């Protein structure tokens, strides 16, 4: 199971970095005569309404799809870590304010919050990343705050303080590295969630705009042909599900290792 | 106990106030004139413009505007949708029925199925548990909108068992409910089975068994009650997830409802409607969590005495 997961993630990463290695054609090569054809030797996963090869589009779609999930998670980790440190080290009043904010954001339904952001900012990849980061950041803030609270009481931090090290140095060199492991585990699992959220938003037409070969957007474009050409809807979904499944398997393994 | 309820109430008020403030901030962070933002992509007469400025106190300082907005929301006035030409509250009210039906049915199905699965699979042979946890892993990984598309493709278009569109009657509810209920069911099953397995190792389970109680009896009468408290907590958290899942599912099955309303509003930059839906779900969250706090007392008598 784990080997399959790692292998699949490696394959998807390869597709994201060098899609040309996995497929000979280009994602936008339309061929009206070959429209809506089922899977065959020529078109491994069939063709869409414009006669574009579904397999090629899935391969080229790996980069934007992964990028949205990874980008949102990275942004959320950075913002969340900053907030968590601020809450843990900034004194009681700051802690109270930050943690209340975190609680409020966590209690609002995630997708709706993203929709609210997108109503304000308009659709697009960057805005989707921003919207997802906004509601995932609080979980990281919570984790980093809790970790920091524990670590700052540790002997080595006290030693660093008595040695006269600056606050910034203590935080970056002594506190953060020790909070790192659980942060990485949470982020790994959350990449999957962020990926699904990004794909859902693109499916709803709020992410990358056509003809970009993003997985959610591909499903959306195939919407009108579900009844006649199932492969347009099924295969990009398989790509999303397998990716998330692999990430979850790896993430849980990491989680068990540190537990 | 009173202290617990008071804490809950103060947190609830904070959450609601936060939701209102987030909405207000969204309104003012949107690039462009606030009046234009509220109107969205619609064209209105100068009279309506003047009315909006008066309603929101837009010629006043920001702090007064905030107070005006807060006061209006407190009175239940969510503003007007200029795209739909009606107040936000009535637009939401009209769509609430079908959405509540879908959400309620999905939660019910999820609870029944996950309870059954958890009771049947906890501490059974390895292959049963392995199969069950494998399915659960797939269940949490499948994006809801894709489940919905698959169900629609297979059961409506290929097999023709269920209608593909609309919200008339029981048959039209089956596929959307499965799509919404699937991720909730898997999460609940996972948590309940883990809880049951811990409980079944307790000494009182052995005592009950020596009294000659059947295995199923022990699970139902004794063990189940112990996992209800965390289960109920999780359900409270899942409400937000359900609302989110319904946006895509309603769109795919062309059902009327809050999800469709929100999606149309996002497309048309109809901010008052989106804000209204966010506030409504915040209220829903608060209400559900108060109900859950009361349920705790019903489930576990030990909590009744505790303050």
Coordinates of C-alpha atoms in Angstrom, one line a residue:
Chain A
X1 CA 0.0 0.0 0.0
X2 CA 2.7 2.4 1.1
X3 CA 4.9 1.5 -1.8
X4 CA 2.1 2.2 -4.3
X5 CA 1.4 5.5 -2.6
X6 CA 5.0 6.7 -2.8
X7 CA 5.3 5.4 -6.4
X8 CA 2.1 7.2 -7.5
X9 CA 3.2 10.4 -5.9
X10 CA 6.6 10.1 -7.6
X11 CA 4.8 9.6 -10.9
X12 CA 2.5 12.6 -10.4
X13 CA 5.5 14.8 -9.4
X14 CA 7.3 13.7 -12.6
X15 CA 4.2 14.6 -14.6
X16 CA 4.2 18.0 -12.9
X17 CA 7.9 18.7 -13.5
X18 CA 8.4 17.2 -16.9
X19 CA 5.0 16.3 -18.5
X20 CA 6.8 15.9 -21.9
X21 CA 8.4 12.7 -20.6
X22 CA 5.1 10.9 -20.1
X23 CA 3.2 11.9 -23.2
X24 CA 4.1 12.8 -26.8
X25 CA 1.3 15.2 -27.6
X26 CA 0.4 18.7 -26.3
X27 CA -2.6 19.4 -24.0
X28 CA -4.2 21.9 -26.3
X29 CA -3.9 19.9 -29.6
X30 CA -7.6 19.9 -30.7
X31 CA -8.8 17.5 -33.3
X32 CA -12.5 18.0 -34.2
X33 CA -12.6 14.8 -36.1
X34 CA -11.6 12.8 -33.0
X35 CA -14.0 14.4 -30.6
X36 CA -15.6 12.4 -27.8
X37 CA -13.9 9.1 -28.6
X38 CA -13.7 6.4 -26.0
X39 CA -10.4 5.0 -24.6
X40 CA -8.4 3.4 -27.4
X41 CA -4.8 2.6 -28.4
X42 CA -4.5 6.1 -30.0
X43 CA -6.1 7.9 -27.1
X44 CA -5.4 5.9 -23.9
X45 CA -8.2 7.6 -21.9
X46 CA -10.3 8.9 -24.7
X47 CA -10.8 12.4 -26.1
X48 CA -12.9 15.4 -24.9
X49 CA -15.5 17.4 -26.8
X50 CA -12.7 19.3 -28.6
X51 CA -10.9 16.1 -29.5
X52 CA -8.1 16.8 -27.1
X53 CA -6.4 13.7 -25.6
X54 CA -7.7 13.2 -22.0
X55 CA -4.5 11.4 -20.8
X56 CA -2.3 14.2 -22.1
X57 CA -4.4 16.8 -20.3
X58 CA -4.3 14.9 -17.1
X59 CA -0.5 14.7 -17.3
X60 CA -0.3 18.4 -18.0
X61 CA -2.9 19.1 -15.4
X62 CA -0.7 17.7 -12.6
X63 CA 1.3 20.9 -12.2
X64 CA -1.5 23.4 -11.7
X65 CA -3.5 21.0 -9.6
X66 CA -0.6 20.1 -7.3
X67 CA 0.5 23.7 -7.2
X68 CA -2.8 24.9 -5.9
X69 CA -2.8 22.4 -3.0
X70 CA 0.9 22.9 -2.2
X71 CA 0.8 26.6 -2.6
X72 CA -2.2 27.0 -0.3
X73 CA -0.6 24.7 2.3
X74 CA 2.7 26.6 2.2
X75 CA 1.0 29.9 2.6
X76 CA -1.1 28.6 5.4
X77 CA 1.9 27.1 7.2
X78 CA 3.8 30.4 7.0
X79 CA 0.9 32.5 8.2
X80 CA -0.2 30.0 10.8
X81 CA 3.3 29.6 12.2
X82 CA 3.7 33.4 12.5
X83 CA 0.3 33.7 14.3
X84 CA 1.0 30.7 16.5
X85 CA 4.4 32.2 17.6
X86 CA 2.8 35.6 18.1
X87 CA 0.1 34.1 20.3
X88 CA 2.5 32.0 22.4
X89 CA 5.2 34.6 22.9
X90 CA 3.3 37.9 22.6
X91 CA 1.8 38.1 26.0
X92 CA -1.7 37.3 27.3
X93 CA -3.6 40.0 25.5
X94 CA -2.2 39.2 22.1
X95 CA -2.7 35.5 22.8
X96 CA -6.3 36.0 23.7
X97 CA -7.0 38.1 20.5
X98 CA -5.2 35.7 18.1
X99 CA -6.8 32.6 19.6
X100 CA -10.3 34.0 19.5
X101 CA -9.8 34.9 15.8
X102 CA -8.6 31.4 15.2
X103 CA -11.6 30.0 16.9
X104 CA -14.0 32.2 14.8
X105 CA -12.4 31.2 11.5
X106 CA -12.4 27.5 12.5
X107 CA -16.1 27.6 13.3
X108 CA -17.2 29.0 10.0
X109 CA -17.8 26.4 7.2
X110 CA -14.6 26.2 5.2
X111 CA -15.9 26.2 1.6
X112 CA -18.3 29.1 2.3
X113 CA -15.4 31.1 3.6
X114 CA -13.5 30.4 0.5
X115 CA -16.5 31.4 -1.6
X116 CA -16.8 34.7 0.3
X117 CA -13.1 35.4 -0.4
X118 CA -13.6 34.6 -4.1
X119 CA -16.7 36.8 -4.3
X120 CA -14.4 39.6 -3.1
X121 CA -11.3 38.8 -5.2
X122 CA -12.8 37.2 -8.3
X123 CA -11.9 33.8 -9.7
X124 CA -8.3 32.6 -10.5
X125 CA -5.6 30.3 -9.3
X126 CA -3.9 32.8 -7.0
X127 CA -7.2 33.8 -5.4
X128 CA -8.1 30.1 -4.8
X129 CA -4.8 29.6 -3.1
X130 CA -5.3 32.6 -1.0
X131 CA -8.9 31.6 -0.1
X132 CA -7.9 28.1 1.0
X133 CA -4.9 29.4 3.0
X134 CA -7.1 31.7 4.9
X135 CA -9.2 29.0 6.4
X136 CA -6.5 26.4 6.9
X137 CA -4.0 28.7 8.6
X138 CA -5.7 28.6 12.0
X139 CA -5.1 24.9 12.5
X140 CA -1.3 25.5 12.1
X141 CA -1.5 28.5 14.4
X142 CA -3.1 26.3 17.0
X143 CA -0.5 23.6 16.7
X144 CA 2.5 26.0 16.7
X145 CA 1.1 27.9 19.7
X146 CA 0.7 24.6 21.7
X147 CA 4.1 23.4 20.7
X148 CA 5.8 26.7 21.5
X149 CA 4.1 26.8 24.9
X150 CA 5.6 23.5 25.8
X151 CA 9.0 24.1 24.3
X152 CA 9.6 27.5 25.9
X153 CA 9.5 25.8 29.3
X154 CA 12.2 23.4 28.3
X155 CA 15.6 23.5 29.9
X156 CA 17.5 24.2 26.7
X157 CA 15.4 27.4 26.0
X158 CA 16.2 28.6 29.6
X159 CA 19.8 27.9 28.9
X160 CA 19.7 29.9 25.7
X161 CA 18.1 32.8 27.5
X162 CA 20.7 32.7 30.3
X163 CA 23.4 32.7 27.6
X164 CA 22.0 36.0 26.5
X165 CA 20.8 35.0 23.0
X166 CA 18.5 37.3 21.3
X167 CA 14.7 36.6 21.2
X168 CA 14.7 36.1 17.4
X169 CA 17.6 33.7 17.6
X170 CA 16.0 31.6 20.3
X171 CA 12.8 31.4 18.3
X172 CA 14.4 30.5 15.0
X173 CA 17.2 28.3 16.2
X174 CA 15.7 26.6 19.3
X175 CA 11.9 26.8 19.4
X176 CA 10.9 26.4 15.7
X177 CA 13.0 23.3 14.9
X178 CA 11.4 21.5 17.8
X179 CA 7.9 22.4 16.6
X180 CA 8.8 21.3 13.1
X181 CA 8.0 17.6 13.1
X182 CA 4.3 17.7 14.0
X183 CA 3.9 20.7 11.7
X184 CA 5.3 18.8 8.8
X185 CA 2.9 15.8 9.5
X186 CA -0.1 18.1 9.8
X187 CA 0.9 19.9 6.6
X188 CA 1.3 16.6 4.7
X189 CA -2.2 15.4 5.6
X190 CA -3.6 18.8 4.9
X191 CA -2.1 19.0 1.4
X192 CA -4.6 16.4 0.4
X193 CA -7.5 18.4 1.9
X194 CA -6.2 21.6 0.2
X195 CA -5.9 19.8 -3.1
X196 CA -9.5 18.6 -3.0
X197 CA -10.7 22.1 -2.0
X198 CA -8.8 23.6 -4.9
X199 CA -10.2 21.1 -7.3
X200 CA -13.7 21.7 -6.0
X201 CA -13.4 25.4 -6.5
X202 CA -12.0 24.9 -10.0
X203 CA -14.8 22.5 -10.7
X204 CA -17.2 25.3 -9.7
X205 CA -15.6 27.5 -12.3
X206 CA -13.7 29.7 -9.8
X207 CA -10.1 28.5 -10.3
X208 CA -8.0 28.4 -13.5
X209 CA -10.0 29.3 -16.5
X210 CA -10.3 27.2 -19.7
X211 CA -8.5 26.0 -21.6
X212 CA -6.1 25.4 -18.7
X213 CA -5.7 21.6 -18.2
X214 CA -6.5 21.6 -14.4
X215 CA -8.2 18.4 -13.1
X216 CA -11.2 20.1 -11.5
X217 CA -11.6 22.4 -14.5
X218 CA -11.5 19.4 -16.8
X219 CA -14.3 17.8 -15.0
X220 CA -16.3 21.0 -15.2
X221 CA -15.7 21.3 -19.0
X222 CA -16.9 17.7 -19.4
X223 CA -20.0 18.4 -17.5
X224 CA -22.3 18.6 -20.5
X225 CA -21.0 15.3 -21.9
X226 CA -21.3 13.1 -18.9
X227 CA -24.2 11.2 -20.4
X228 CA -22.4 10.4 -23.6
X229 CA -18.7 10.4 -22.7
X230 CA -18.1 9.1 -19.2
X231 CA -14.3 9.0 -19.6
X232 CA -14.0 12.9 -19.5
X233 CA -15.6 12.9 -16.1
X234 CA -14.1 9.7 -14.6
X235 CA -10.4 9.9 -15.3
X236 CA -9.5 13.4 -14.0
X237 CA -11.4 12.4 -10.8
X238 CA -9.4 9.2 -10.6
X239 CA -6.2 11.3 -10.8
X240 CA -7.4 13.6 -7.9
X241 CA -8.6 10.7 -5.7
X242 CA -5.4 8.6 -6.2
X243 CA -3.3 11.6 -5.4
X244 CA -5.2 12.5 -2.2
X245 CA -5.3 8.8 -1.2
X246 CA -1.5 8.5 -1.6
X247 CA -0.9 11.7 0.3
X248 CA -3.2 10.4 3.1
X249 CA -1.4 7.1 3.3
X250 CA 2.0 8.7 3.5
X251 CA 0.7 11.3 6.0
X252 CA -0.7 8.8 8.3
X253 CA 2.4 6.8 8.2
X254 CA 4.4 9.9 9.2
X255 CA 1.8 10.6 12.0
X256 CA 2.2 7.1 13.5
X257 CA 6.0 7.4 13.4
X258 CA 6.1 10.5 15.6
X259 CA 3.3 9.4 17.9
Chain B
X1 CA -23.4 22.9 34.4
X2 CA -24.6 26.5 34.4
X3 CA -21.1 27.7 34.0
X4 CA -20.7 25.4 31.0
X5 CA -23.8 26.8 29.3
X6 CA -22.7 30.3 30.0
X7 CA -19.3 29.6 28.5
X8 CA -21.0 28.1 25.5
X9 CA -23.2 31.1 25.1
X10 CA -20.4 33.6 25.3
X11 CA -18.4 31.7 22.7
X12 CA -21.5 31.6 20.5
X13 CA -22.0 35.3 20.7
X14 CA -18.3 35.7 19.9
X15 CA -18.6 33.5 16.9
X16 CA -21.6 35.3 15.5
X17 CA -20.0 38.7 16.1
X18 CA -16.9 37.4 14.3
X19 CA -19.0 36.2 11.4
X20 CA -20.6 39.7 11.1
X21 CA -17.2 41.4 11.4
X22 CA -15.7 39.1 8.7
X23 CA -18.6 40.0 6.4
X24 CA -18.2 43.7 7.1
X25 CA -14.5 43.5 6.4
X26 CA -15.1 41.6 3.2
X27 CA -17.5 44.3 2.1
X28 CA -15.0 47.1 2.7
X29 CA -11.9 45.2 1.4
X30 CA -13.5 44.6 -1.9
X31 CA -11.9 47.0 -4.4
X32 CA -14.2 49.7 -5.6
X33 CA -17.0 51.8 -4.2
X34 CA -19.0 50.0 -1.5
X35 CA -22.3 50.9 -3.3
X36 CA -21.0 49.4 -6.5
X37 CA -19.9 46.3 -4.6
X38 CA -23.4 45.9 -3.0
X39 CA -25.1 46.3 -6.4
X40 CA -22.8 43.8 -8.0
X41 CA -23.0 43.6 -11.8
X42 CA -26.5 45.2 -11.9
X43 CA -27.7 48.6 -13.0
X44 CA -29.9 50.6 -10.6
X45 CA -31.6 54.0 -10.5
X46 CA -30.1 56.9 -8.6
X47 CA -32.9 56.6 -6.1
X48 CA -31.9 53.1 -5.2
X49 CA -28.3 54.2 -4.9
X50 CA -29.3 57.0 -2.5
X51 CA -31.3 54.4 -0.6
X52 CA -28.3 52.1 -0.2
X53 CA -26.1 54.9 1.0
X54 CA -28.7 55.8 3.6
X55 CA -29.3 52.1 4.6
X56 CA -25.7 51.3 5.2
X57 CA -24.8 54.8 6.5
X58 CA -22.1 55.0 3.9
X59 CA -21.7 58.8 4.2
X60 CA -20.8 58.3 7.9
X61 CA -17.4 57.5 9.4
X62 CA -16.4 53.8 9.2
X63 CA -17.1 53.1 12.9
X64 CA -20.7 54.4 12.5
X65 CA -21.1 52.3 9.4
X66 CA -20.0 49.2 11.4
X67 CA -22.4 50.0 14.2
X68 CA -25.2 50.5 11.6
X69 CA -24.4 47.2 9.9
X70 CA -24.2 45.4 13.2
X71 CA -27.6 46.8 14.3
X72 CA -29.2 45.8 11.0
X73 CA -28.0 42.3 11.2
X74 CA -29.2 42.1 14.8
X75 CA -32.7 43.0 13.7
X76 CA -32.5 40.2 11.1
X77 CA -32.0 42.5 8.2
X78 CA -29.4 40.9 5.9
X79 CA -29.7 43.5 3.2
X80 CA -30.9 43.3 -0.4
X81 CA -29.8 41.2 -3.3
X82 CA -29.8 43.6 -6.3
X83 CA -29.3 40.6 -8.6
X84 CA -32.4 38.8 -7.4
X85 CA -34.4 42.0 -6.7
X86 CA -35.5 40.8 -3.2
X87 CA -34.2 40.9 0.4
X88 CA -31.5 38.4 1.2
X89 CA -33.4 36.9 4.0
X90 CA -36.4 36.0 1.8
X91 CA -34.1 34.7 -0.9
X92 CA -32.4 32.4 1.6
X93 CA -35.7 31.5 3.2
X94 CA -37.1 30.3 -0.2
X95 CA -34.2 28.0 -0.7
X96 CA -33.8 26.7 2.8
X97 CA -36.4 23.8 2.5
X98 CA -34.7 21.6 -0.1
X99 CA -31.2 22.2 1.5
X100 CA -32.4 21.2 5.0
X101 CA -34.1 18.1 3.5
X102 CA -30.8 17.1 1.8
X103 CA -28.6 17.9 4.8
X104 CA -31.0 16.2 7.3
X105 CA -31.4 13.1 5.2
X106 CA -27.6 12.9 4.7
X107 CA -26.8 13.2 8.4
X108 CA -29.4 10.7 9.3
X109 CA -28.1 8.1 6.7
X110 CA -24.5 8.8 7.8
X111 CA -25.3 8.2 11.5
X112 CA -27.3 5.0 10.9
X113 CA -24.8 3.5 8.5
X114 CA -21.7 4.4 10.5
X115 CA -23.2 3.1 13.8
X116 CA -24.1 -0.2 12.1
X117 CA -20.7 -0.5 10.4
X118 CA -18.8 0.4 13.6
X119 CA -20.7 -2.1 15.7
X120 CA -20.3 -4.9 13.2
X121 CA -16.6 -4.4 12.4
X122 CA -15.1 -3.4 15.8
X123 CA -12.7 -6.0 17.1
X124 CA -13.6 -8.5 14.4
X125 CA -11.3 -10.7 12.2
X126 CA -8.4 -8.7 10.7
X127 CA -9.6 -9.0 7.1
X128 CA -13.0 -7.4 8.0
X129 CA -11.3 -4.5 9.8
X130 CA -8.8 -4.2 7.0
X131 CA -11.5 -4.1 4.3
X132 CA -13.5 -1.6 6.4
X133 CA -10.6 0.7 7.0
X134 CA -9.5 0.5 3.4
X135 CA -12.9 1.6 2.3
X136 CA -12.8 4.4 4.9
X137 CA -9.5 5.6 3.5
X138 CA -11.0 5.8 0.0
X139 CA -14.2 7.4 1.4
X140 CA -12.3 10.3 2.9
X141 CA -10.1 10.8 -0.2
X142 CA -12.8 10.9 -2.9
X143 CA -13.8 14.5 -3.6
X144 CA -17.5 14.9 -3.0
X145 CA -18.2 16.5 -6.3
X146 CA -16.6 13.6 -8.1
X147 CA -18.7 11.1 -6.1
X148 CA -21.7 13.0 -7.2
X149 CA -20.6 13.0 -10.9
X150 CA -19.9 9.2 -10.7
X151 CA -23.3 8.5 -9.2
X152 CA -25.0 10.6 -11.8
X153 CA -23.1 9.0 -14.7
X154 CA -23.7 5.4 -13.5
X155 CA -27.1 5.4 -12.0
X156 CA -28.9 8.1 -13.9
X157 CA -27.3 8.2 -17.3
X158 CA -26.1 4.6 -17.8
X159 CA -28.7 2.6 -15.8
X160 CA -31.5 5.1 -15.7
X161 CA -32.5 4.1 -12.1
X162 CA -32.8 7.6 -10.7
X163 CA -33.7 11.0 -12.2
X164 CA -30.7 13.2 -13.2
X165 CA -32.2 16.5 -12.3
X166 CA -34.6 18.2 -9.9
X167 CA -35.8 17.7 -6.3
X168 CA -39.2 16.0 -6.7
X169 CA -39.8 13.1 -4.4
X170 CA -37.8 10.4 -2.8
X171 CA -36.1 9.1 -5.9
X172 CA -34.5 12.4 -6.7
X173 CA -33.1 12.6 -3.2
X174 CA -31.3 9.2 -3.2
X175 CA -28.1 10.0 -5.2
X176 CA -27.5 13.5 -3.7
X177 CA -27.8 12.0 -0.2
X178 CA -25.3 9.3 -0.9
X179 CA -22.9 11.8 -2.3
X180 CA -23.1 14.1 0.7
X181 CA -23.3 11.3 3.3
X182 CA -20.3 9.3 2.0
X183 CA -17.4 11.4 3.5
X184 CA -19.4 12.0 6.8
X185 CA -20.1 8.3 7.1
X186 CA -16.5 7.2 6.6
X187 CA -15.2 9.8 9.2
X188 CA -17.9 8.8 11.7
X189 CA -17.3 5.0 11.2
X190 CA -13.6 5.4 11.7
X191 CA -13.9 7.3 14.9
X192 CA -16.7 5.1 16.3
X193 CA -14.8 1.9 15.6
X194 CA -11.7 3.2 17.3
X195 CA -13.8 4.3 20.3
X196 CA -15.6 0.9 20.4
X197 CA -12.4 -1.0 20.3
X198 CA -11.0 0.9 23.3
X199 CA -14.2 0.4 25.2
X200 CA -14.5 -3.3 24.5
X201 CA -11.2 -3.8 26.4
X202 CA -12.7 -2.3 29.6
X203 CA -13.3 -4.6 32.6
X204 CA -17.0 -3.9 32.7
X205 CA -17.4 -5.5 29.3
X206 CA -15.9 -8.7 30.6
X207 CA -18.3 -8.4 33.6
X208 CA -21.3 -8.1 31.3
X209 CA -20.1 -11.0 29.2
X210 CA -19.8 -13.2 32.3
X211 CA -23.3 -12.4 33.2
X212 CA -24.2 -14.2 30.0
X213 CA -24.9 -11.2 27.9
X214 CA -24.6 -11.8 24.1
X215 CA -21.7 -10.1 22.3
X216 CA -24.1 -7.9 20.3
X217 CA -26.0 -7.0 23.5
X218 CA -22.8 -5.8 25.1
X219 CA -21.9 -3.7 22.1
X220 CA -25.4 -2.1 21.9
X221 CA -26.2 -1.7 25.6
X222 CA -22.9 -0.9 27.1
X223 CA -20.1 -0.1 24.6
X224 CA -22.1 2.1 22.2
X225 CA -23.0 4.7 24.9
X226 CA -19.3 5.3 25.6
X227 CA -18.5 6.4 22.1
X228 CA -21.6 8.6 21.7
X229 CA -20.0 11.7 23.4
X230 CA -17.0 12.0 20.9
X231 CA -19.4 11.0 18.1
X232 CA -21.7 13.8 18.8
X233 CA -18.8 16.2 19.1
X234 CA -17.6 15.2 15.6
X235 CA -21.1 15.6 14.2
X236 CA -21.1 19.2 15.4
X237 CA -17.9 19.8 13.5
X238 CA -19.2 18.0 10.4
X239 CA -22.1 20.4 10.0
X240 CA -19.9 22.9 8.3
X241 CA -18.4 20.3 6.0
X242 CA -21.9 19.2 5.0
X243 CA -22.9 22.7 4.0
X244 CA -19.8 23.0 1.9
X245 CA -20.4 19.6 0.2
X246 CA -23.9 20.6 -0.6
X247 CA -22.8 23.5 -2.9
X248 CA -21.2 21.2 -5.4
X249 CA -23.8 18.4 -5.0
X250 CA -26.8 20.8 -5.6
X251 CA -25.1 22.1 -8.7
X252 CA -24.4 18.7 -10.1
X253 CA -27.9 17.4 -9.5
X254 CA -29.4 20.7 -10.6
X255 CA -31.3 20.9 -7.2
X256 CA -32.7 24.1 -5.8
X257 CA -31.1 25.1 -2.5
X258 CA -28.7 27.3 -0.5
X259 CA -25.7 25.9 -2.4
X260 CA -27.1 26.9 -5.8
X261 CA -28.1 30.3 -4.4
X262 CA -24.5 30.8 -3.1
X263 CA -22.9 29.7 -6.3
X264 CA -25.0 32.0 -8.4
X265 CA -24.3 34.8 -6.0
X266 CA -20.5 34.2 -6.2
X267 CA -20.6 34.2 -10.0
X268 CA -22.6 37.5 -10.0
X269 CA -20.5 39.1 -7.3
X270 CA -23.7 39.4 -5.2
X271 CA -21.9 40.0 -1.9
X272 CA -25.0 40.5 0.3
X273 CA -26.3 37.0 -0.5
X274 CA -22.9 35.3 0.1
X275 CA -22.6 37.3 3.4
X276 CA -26.1 36.2 4.4
X277 CA -25.3 32.6 3.8
X278 CA -22.1 32.8 5.8
X279 CA -24.0 34.4 8.7
X280 CA -26.8 31.8 8.5
X281 CA -24.3 28.9 8.7
X282 CA -22.6 30.6 11.6
X283 CA -26.0 30.7 13.4
X284 CA -26.5 27.0 12.4
X285 CA -23.1 26.1 13.9
X286 CA -23.9 27.9 17.2
X287 CA -27.4 26.3 17.5
X288 CA -26.0 22.8 16.7
X289 CA -23.3 23.2 19.3
X290 CA -25.8 24.3 22.0
X291 CA -27.9 21.2 21.1
X292 CA -24.8 19.1 21.4
X293 CA -24.0 20.4 24.8
X294 CA -27.4 19.4 26.0
X295 CA -27.1 16.0 24.3
X296 CA -23.9 15.4 26.4
X297 CA -26.0 15.5 29.5
X298 CA -28.6 13.1 28.1
X299 CA -25.9 10.6 27.0
X300 CA -23.6 10.8 30.1
X301 CA -25.4 11.3 33.5
X302 CA -21.9 11.8 35.1
X303 CA -21.7 15.2 33.3
X304 CA -25.0 16.4 34.9
X305 CA -23.4 16.9 38.3
X306 CA -20.2 18.4 37.0
X307 CA -20.0 22.2 36.8

